[in-house]
């Protein structure tokens, strides 16, 4: 799991933080491929892919629930 209360680096290779991933989700990015294009996440060693995708889904999920309600 990838749970942490403060700001943290998710992709060390490209210096991408959880806040940047959440901001990308707020701006319409909804896939790991989109994160890769915008922030270069998971384009080097790939170790961040699982955590980045989980953060992205957590950030997109509340929005999806609001639309469904």
PDB file of N, CA and C in Angstrom:
ATOM      1  N   UNK A   1       0.830  -1.193   0.000  1.00  0.00           N
ATOM      2  CA  UNK A   1       0.000   0.000   0.000  1.00  0.00           C
ATOM      3  C   UNK A   1       0.868   1.247   0.000  1.00  0.00           C
ATOM      4  N   UNK A   2       0.245   2.310  -0.441  1.00  0.00           N
ATOM      5  CA  UNK A   2       0.963   3.568  -0.575  1.00  0.00           C
ATOM      6  C   UNK A   2       0.188   4.641   0.185  1.00  0.00           C
ATOM      7  N   UNK A   3       0.282   4.626   1.503  1.00  0.00           N
ATOM      8  CA  UNK A   3      -0.472   5.582   2.313  1.00  0.00           C
ATOM      9  C   UNK A   3       0.493   6.405   3.153  1.00  0.00           C
ATOM     10  N   UNK A   4       0.336   7.716   3.066  1.00  0.00           N
ATOM     11  CA  UNK A   4       1.209   8.614   3.803  1.00  0.00           C
ATOM     12  C   UNK A   4       0.495   9.939   3.933  1.00  0.00           C
ATOM     13  N   UNK A   5       0.526  10.519   5.100  1.00  0.00           N
ATOM     14  CA  UNK A   5      -0.220  11.747   5.351  1.00  0.00           C
ATOM     15  C   UNK A   5       0.381  13.012   4.761  1.00  0.00           C
ATOM     16  N   UNK A   6       1.703  13.072   4.626  1.00  0.00           N
ATOM     17  CA  UNK A   6       2.348  14.272   4.114  1.00  0.00           C
ATOM     18  C   UNK A   6       2.710  14.148   2.656  1.00  0.00           C
ATOM     19  N   UNK A   7       3.500  15.089   2.187  1.00  0.00           N
ATOM     20  CA  UNK A   7       3.959  15.047   0.801  1.00  0.00           C
ATOM     21  C   UNK A   7       5.119  14.062   0.688  1.00  0.00           C
ATOM     22  N   UNK A   8       5.130  13.306  -0.395  1.00  0.00           N
ATOM     23  CA  UNK A   8       6.213  12.349  -0.581  1.00  0.00           C
ATOM     24  C   UNK A   8       6.556  12.227  -2.055  1.00  0.00           C
ATOM     25  N   UNK A   9       7.784  11.798  -2.301  1.00  0.00           N
ATOM     26  CA  UNK A   9       8.194  11.511  -3.664  1.00  0.00           C
ATOM     27  C   UNK A   9       7.660  10.143  -4.039  1.00  0.00           C
ATOM     28  N   UNK A  10       7.035  10.071  -5.193  1.00  0.00           N
ATOM     29  CA  UNK A  10       6.520   8.813  -5.717  1.00  0.00           C
ATOM     30  C   UNK A  10       7.495   8.294  -6.765  1.00  0.00           C
ATOM     31  N   UNK A  11       7.918   9.165  -7.656  1.00  0.00           N
ATOM     32  CA  UNK A  11       8.878   8.805  -8.703  1.00  0.00           C
ATOM     33  C   UNK A  11      10.186   9.524  -8.412  1.00  0.00           C
ATOM     34  N   UNK A  12      11.153   8.763  -7.909  1.00  0.00           N
ATOM     35  CA  UNK A  12      12.450   9.341  -7.576  1.00  0.00           C
ATOM     36  C   UNK A  12      13.215   9.709  -8.847  1.00  0.00           C
ATOM     37  N   UNK A  13      13.092   8.885  -9.875  1.00  0.00           N
ATOM     38  CA  UNK A  13      13.834   9.125 -11.121  1.00  0.00           C
ATOM     39  C   UNK A  13      13.541  10.504 -11.714  1.00  0.00           C
ATOM     40  N   UNK A  14      12.279  10.937 -11.606  1.00  0.00           N
ATOM     41  CA  UNK A  14      11.877  12.211 -12.209  1.00  0.00           C
ATOM     42  C   UNK A  14      11.434  13.242 -11.177  1.00  0.00           C
ATOM     43  N   UNK A  15      11.575  12.924  -9.885  1.00  0.00           N
ATOM     44  CA  UNK A  15      11.256  13.885  -8.832  1.00  0.00           C
ATOM     45  C   UNK A  15       9.785  14.259  -8.769  1.00  0.00           C
ATOM     46  N   UNK A  16       8.889  13.288  -8.980  1.00  0.00           N
ATOM     47  CA  UNK A  16       7.448  13.548  -8.986  1.00  0.00           C
ATOM     48  C   UNK A  16       6.865  13.214  -7.613  1.00  0.00           C
ATOM     49  N   UNK A  17       6.083  14.148  -7.078  1.00  0.00           N
ATOM     50  CA  UNK A  17       5.480  13.950  -5.756  1.00  0.00           C
ATOM     51  C   UNK A  17       4.018  13.529  -5.862  1.00  0.00           C
ATOM     52  N   UNK A  18       3.496  13.069  -4.721  1.00  0.00           N
ATOM     53  CA  UNK A  18       2.082  12.698  -4.666  1.00  0.00           C
ATOM     54  C   UNK A  18       1.191  13.900  -4.966  1.00  0.00           C
ATOM     55  N   UNK A  19       1.612  15.090  -4.536  1.00  0.00           N
ATOM     56  CA  UNK A  19       0.818  16.294  -4.806  1.00  0.00           C
ATOM     57  C   UNK A  19       0.713  16.575  -6.305  1.00  0.00           C
ATOM     58  N   UNK A  20       1.783  16.328  -7.041  1.00  0.00           N
ATOM     59  CA  UNK A  20       1.748  16.528  -8.489  1.00  0.00           C
ATOM     60  C   UNK A  20       0.806  15.524  -9.153  1.00  0.00           C
ATOM     61  N   UNK A  21       0.786  14.303  -8.648  1.00  0.00           N
ATOM     62  CA  UNK A  21      -0.113  13.286  -9.197  1.00  0.00           C
ATOM     63  C   UNK A  21      -1.560  13.650  -8.903  1.00  0.00           C
ATOM     64  N   UNK A  22      -1.838  14.099  -7.685  1.00  0.00           N
ATOM     65  CA  UNK A  22      -3.212  14.522  -7.339  1.00  0.00           C
ATOM     66  C   UNK A  22      -3.642  15.720  -8.186  1.00  0.00           C
ATOM     67  N   UNK A  23      -2.732  16.656  -8.402  1.00  0.00           N
ATOM     68  CA  UNK A  23      -3.044  17.822  -9.239  1.00  0.00           C
ATOM     69  C   UNK A  23      -3.337  17.391 -10.671  1.00  0.00           C
ATOM     70  N   UNK A  24      -2.573  16.428 -11.176  1.00  0.00           N
ATOM     71  CA  UNK A  24      -2.811  15.935 -12.536  1.00  0.00           C
ATOM     72  C   UNK A  24      -4.199  15.304 -12.623  1.00  0.00           C
ATOM     73  N   UNK A  25      -4.592  14.564 -11.585  1.00  0.00           N
ATOM     74  CA  UNK A  25      -5.931  13.958 -11.555  1.00  0.00           C
ATOM     75  C   UNK A  25      -7.013  15.035 -11.562  1.00  0.00           C
ATOM     76  N   UNK A  26      -6.791  16.098 -10.804  1.00  0.00           N
ATOM     77  CA  UNK A  26      -7.749  17.207 -10.773  1.00  0.00           C
ATOM     78  C   UNK A  26      -7.852  17.885 -12.134  1.00  0.00           C
ATOM     79  N   UNK A  27      -6.798  17.801 -12.926  1.00  0.00           N
ATOM     80  CA  UNK A  27      -6.776  18.419 -14.253  1.00  0.00           C
ATOM     81  C   UNK A  27      -7.157  17.455 -15.365  1.00  0.00           C
ATOM     82  N   UNK A  28      -7.735  16.308 -14.996  1.00  0.00           N
ATOM     83  CA  UNK A  28      -8.285  15.414 -15.996  1.00  0.00           C
ATOM     84  C   UNK A  28      -7.486  14.173 -16.349  1.00  0.00           C
ATOM     85  N   UNK A  29      -6.294  14.015 -15.797  1.00  0.00           N
ATOM     86  CA  UNK A  29      -5.519  12.797 -16.065  1.00  0.00           C
ATOM     87  C   UNK A  29      -6.170  11.656 -15.300  1.00  0.00           C
ATOM     88  N   UNK A  30      -6.467  10.554 -16.000  1.00  0.00           N
ATOM     89  CA  UNK A  30      -7.159   9.442 -15.343  1.00  0.00           C
ATOM     90  C   UNK A  30      -6.537   8.081 -15.631  1.00  0.00           C
ATOM     91  N   UNK A  31      -5.297   8.078 -16.106  1.00  0.00           N
ATOM     92  CA  UNK A  31      -4.629   6.803 -16.385  1.00  0.00           C
ATOM     93  C   UNK A  31      -3.134   6.944 -16.140  1.00  0.00           C
ATOM     94  N   UNK A  32      -2.483   5.808 -15.928  1.00  0.00           N
ATOM     95  CA  UNK A  32      -1.033   5.810 -15.753  1.00  0.00           C
ATOM     96  C   UNK A  32      -0.352   6.301 -17.021  1.00  0.00           C
ATOM     97  N   UNK A  33      -0.923   5.973 -18.163  1.00  0.00           N
ATOM     98  CA  UNK A  33      -0.362   6.446 -19.426  1.00  0.00           C
ATOM     99  C   UNK A  33      -0.390   7.972 -19.493  1.00  0.00           C
ATOM    100  N   UNK A  34      -1.482   8.553 -19.026  1.00  0.00           N
ATOM    101  CA  UNK A  34      -1.585  10.009 -18.999  1.00  0.00           C
ATOM    102  C   UNK A  34      -0.558  10.628 -18.069  1.00  0.00           C
ATOM    103  N   UNK A  35      -0.364   9.990 -16.900  1.00  0.00           N
ATOM    104  CA  UNK A  35       0.660  10.471 -15.970  1.00  0.00           C
ATOM    105  C   UNK A  35       2.041  10.371 -16.603  1.00  0.00           C
ATOM    106  N   UNK A  36       2.269   9.286 -17.309  1.00  0.00           N
ATOM    107  CA  UNK A  36       3.564   9.101 -17.970  1.00  0.00           C
ATOM    108  C   UNK A  36       3.823  10.195 -18.991  1.00  0.00           C
ATOM    109  N   UNK A  37       2.794  10.537 -19.764  1.00  0.00           N
ATOM    110  CA  UNK A  37       2.947  11.593 -20.774  1.00  0.00           C
ATOM    111  C   UNK A  37       3.173  12.951 -20.132  1.00  0.00           C
ATOM    112  N   UNK A  38       2.422  13.248 -19.067  1.00  0.00           N
ATOM    113  CA  UNK A  38       2.494  14.577 -18.469  1.00  0.00           C
ATOM    114  C   UNK A  38       3.676  14.750 -17.512  1.00  0.00           C
ATOM    115  N   UNK A  39       3.924  13.728 -16.673  1.00  0.00           N
ATOM    116  CA  UNK A  39       4.924  13.882 -15.619  1.00  0.00           C
ATOM    117  C   UNK A  39       6.121  12.939 -15.741  1.00  0.00           C
ATOM    118  N   UNK A  40       6.140  12.100 -16.755  1.00  0.00           N
ATOM    119  CA  UNK A  40       7.191  11.102 -16.944  1.00  0.00           C
ATOM    120  C   UNK A  40       7.203  10.021 -15.871  1.00  0.00           C
ATOM    121  N   UNK A  41       6.101   9.852 -15.164  1.00  0.00           N
ATOM    122  CA  UNK A  41       6.005   8.810 -14.140  1.00  0.00           C
ATOM    123  C   UNK A  41       6.110   7.441 -14.811  1.00  0.00           C
ATOM    124  N   UNK A  42       6.867   6.545 -14.191  1.00  0.00           N
ATOM    125  CA  UNK A  42       7.026   5.151 -14.637  1.00  0.00           C
ATOM    126  C   UNK A  42       7.641   5.024 -16.031  1.00  0.00           C
ATOM    127  N   UNK A  43       8.488   5.982 -16.396  1.00  0.00           N
ATOM    128  CA  UNK A  43       9.130   5.895 -17.714  1.00  0.00           C
ATOM    129  C   UNK A  43      10.615   5.556 -17.622  1.00  0.00           C
ATOM    130  N   UNK A  44      11.120   5.391 -16.408  1.00  0.00           N
ATOM    131  CA  UNK A  44      12.542   5.063 -16.259  1.00  0.00           C
ATOM    132  C   UNK A  44      12.662   3.659 -15.676  1.00  0.00           C
ATOM    133  N   UNK A  45      12.704   3.518 -14.371  1.00  0.00           N
ATOM    134  CA  UNK A  45      12.862   2.188 -13.774  1.00  0.00           C
ATOM    135  C   UNK A  45      11.520   1.483 -13.573  1.00  0.00           C
ATOM    136  N   UNK A  46      10.416   2.242 -13.462  1.00  0.00           N
ATOM    137  CA  UNK A  46       9.092   1.653 -13.330  1.00  0.00           C
ATOM    138  C   UNK A  46       8.668   1.266 -11.928  1.00  0.00           C
ATOM    139  N   UNK A  47       9.528   1.442 -10.944  1.00  0.00           N
ATOM    140  CA  UNK A  47       9.192   1.035  -9.577  1.00  0.00           C
ATOM    141  C   UNK A  47       8.063   1.854  -8.974  1.00  0.00           C
ATOM    142  N   UNK A  48       7.783   3.010  -9.503  1.00  0.00           N
ATOM    143  CA  UNK A  48       6.751   3.886  -8.958  1.00  0.00           C
ATOM    144  C   UNK A  48       5.365   3.605  -9.539  1.00  0.00           C
ATOM    145  N   UNK A  49       5.287   2.790 -10.558  1.00  0.00           N
ATOM    146  CA  UNK A  49       4.031   2.611 -11.300  1.00  0.00           C
ATOM    147  C   UNK A  49       2.862   2.224 -10.415  1.00  0.00           C
ATOM    148  N   UNK A  50       3.047   1.239  -9.540  1.00  0.00           N
ATOM    149  CA  UNK A  50       1.937   0.774  -8.699  1.00  0.00           C
ATOM    150  C   UNK A  50       1.450   1.857  -7.749  1.00  0.00           C
ATOM    151  N   UNK A  51       2.372   2.521  -7.079  1.00  0.00           N
ATOM    152  CA  UNK A  51       2.003   3.581  -6.143  1.00  0.00           C
ATOM    153  C   UNK A  51       1.363   4.757  -6.880  1.00  0.00           C
ATOM    154  N   UNK A  52       1.928   5.144  -8.011  1.00  0.00           N
ATOM    155  CA  UNK A  52       1.386   6.257  -8.792  1.00  0.00           C
ATOM    156  C   UNK A  52      -0.026   5.956  -9.254  1.00  0.00           C
ATOM    157  N   UNK A  53      -0.254   4.734  -9.720  1.00  0.00           N
ATOM    158  CA  UNK A  53      -1.586   4.368 -10.185  1.00  0.00           C
ATOM    159  C   UNK A  53      -2.584   4.342  -9.031  1.00  0.00           C
ATOM    160  N   UNK A  54      -2.155   3.853  -7.871  1.00  0.00           N
ATOM    161  CA  UNK A  54      -3.038   3.830  -6.704  1.00  0.00           C
ATOM    162  C   UNK A  54      -3.409   5.255  -6.287  1.00  0.00           C
ATOM    163  N   UNK A  55      -2.436   6.135  -6.229  1.00  0.00           N
ATOM    164  CA  UNK A  55      -2.713   7.535  -5.883  1.00  0.00           C
ATOM    165  C   UNK A  55      -3.653   8.177  -6.898  1.00  0.00           C
ATOM    166  N   UNK A  56      -3.429   7.897  -8.142  1.00  0.00           N
ATOM    167  CA  UNK A  56      -4.277   8.443  -9.198  1.00  0.00           C
ATOM    168  C   UNK A  56      -5.710   7.961  -9.027  1.00  0.00           C
ATOM    169  N   UNK A  57      -5.894   6.667  -8.803  1.00  0.00           N
ATOM    170  CA  UNK A  57      -7.244   6.116  -8.642  1.00  0.00           C
ATOM    171  C   UNK A  57      -7.923   6.670  -7.398  1.00  0.00           C
ATOM    172  N   UNK A  58      -7.179   6.838  -6.312  1.00  0.00           N
ATOM    173  CA  UNK A  58      -7.740   7.438  -5.097  1.00  0.00           C
ATOM    174  C   UNK A  58      -8.162   8.877  -5.352  1.00  0.00           C
ATOM    175  N   UNK A  59      -7.431   9.576  -6.182  1.00  0.00           N
ATOM    176  CA  UNK A  59      -7.745  10.976  -6.480  1.00  0.00           C
ATOM    177  C   UNK A  59      -8.917  11.096  -7.439  1.00  0.00           C
ATOM    178  N   UNK A  60      -9.058  10.157  -8.357  1.00  0.00           N
ATOM    179  CA  UNK A  60     -10.137  10.185  -9.344  1.00  0.00           C
ATOM    180  C   UNK A  60     -11.429   9.640  -8.745  1.00  0.00           C
ATOM    181  N   UNK A  61     -11.340   8.655  -7.859  1.00  0.00           N
ATOM    182  CA  UNK A  61     -12.505   7.955  -7.312  1.00  0.00           C
ATOM    183  C   UNK A  61     -13.533   8.882  -6.642  1.00  0.00           C
ATOM    184  N   UNK A  62     -13.142   9.811  -5.761  1.00  0.00           N
ATOM    185  CA  UNK A  62     -14.157  10.678  -5.149  1.00  0.00           C
ATOM    186  C   UNK A  62     -14.951  11.466  -6.189  1.00  0.00           C
ATOM    187  N   UNK A  63     -14.281  11.896  -7.252  1.00  0.00           N
ATOM    188  CA  UNK A  63     -14.947  12.643  -8.324  1.00  0.00           C
ATOM    189  C   UNK A  63     -15.962  11.750  -9.028  1.00  0.00           C
ATOM    190  N   UNK A  64     -15.599  10.499  -9.280  1.00  0.00           N
ATOM    191  CA  UNK A  64     -16.488   9.556  -9.955  1.00  0.00           C
ATOM    192  C   UNK A  64     -17.719   9.276  -9.102  1.00  0.00           C
ATOM    193  N   UNK A  65     -17.520   9.152  -7.805  1.00  0.00           N
ATOM    194  CA  UNK A  65     -18.656   8.898  -6.904  1.00  0.00           C
ATOM    195  C   UNK A  65     -19.621  10.074  -6.908  1.00  0.00           C
ATOM    196  N   UNK A  66     -19.099  11.291  -6.960  1.00  0.00           N
ATOM    197  CA  UNK A  66     -19.957  12.475  -6.955  1.00  0.00           C
ATOM    198  C   UNK A  66     -20.789  12.543  -8.228  1.00  0.00           C
ATOM    199  N   UNK A  67     -20.233  12.149  -9.349  1.00  0.00           N
ATOM    200  CA  UNK A  67     -20.945  12.176 -10.622  1.00  0.00           C
ATOM    201  C   UNK A  67     -22.033  11.113 -10.617  1.00  0.00           C
ATOM    202  N   UNK A  68     -21.754   9.951 -10.036  1.00  0.00           N
ATOM    203  CA  UNK A  68     -22.707   8.842 -10.015  1.00  0.00           C
ATOM    204  C   UNK A  68     -23.884   9.113  -9.089  1.00  0.00           C
ATOM    205  N   UNK A  69     -23.686   9.937  -8.068  1.00  0.00           N
ATOM    206  CA  UNK A  69     -24.744  10.205  -7.084  1.00  0.00           C
ATOM    207  C   UNK A  69     -25.818  11.116  -7.560  1.00  0.00           C
TER     208      UNK A  69
END
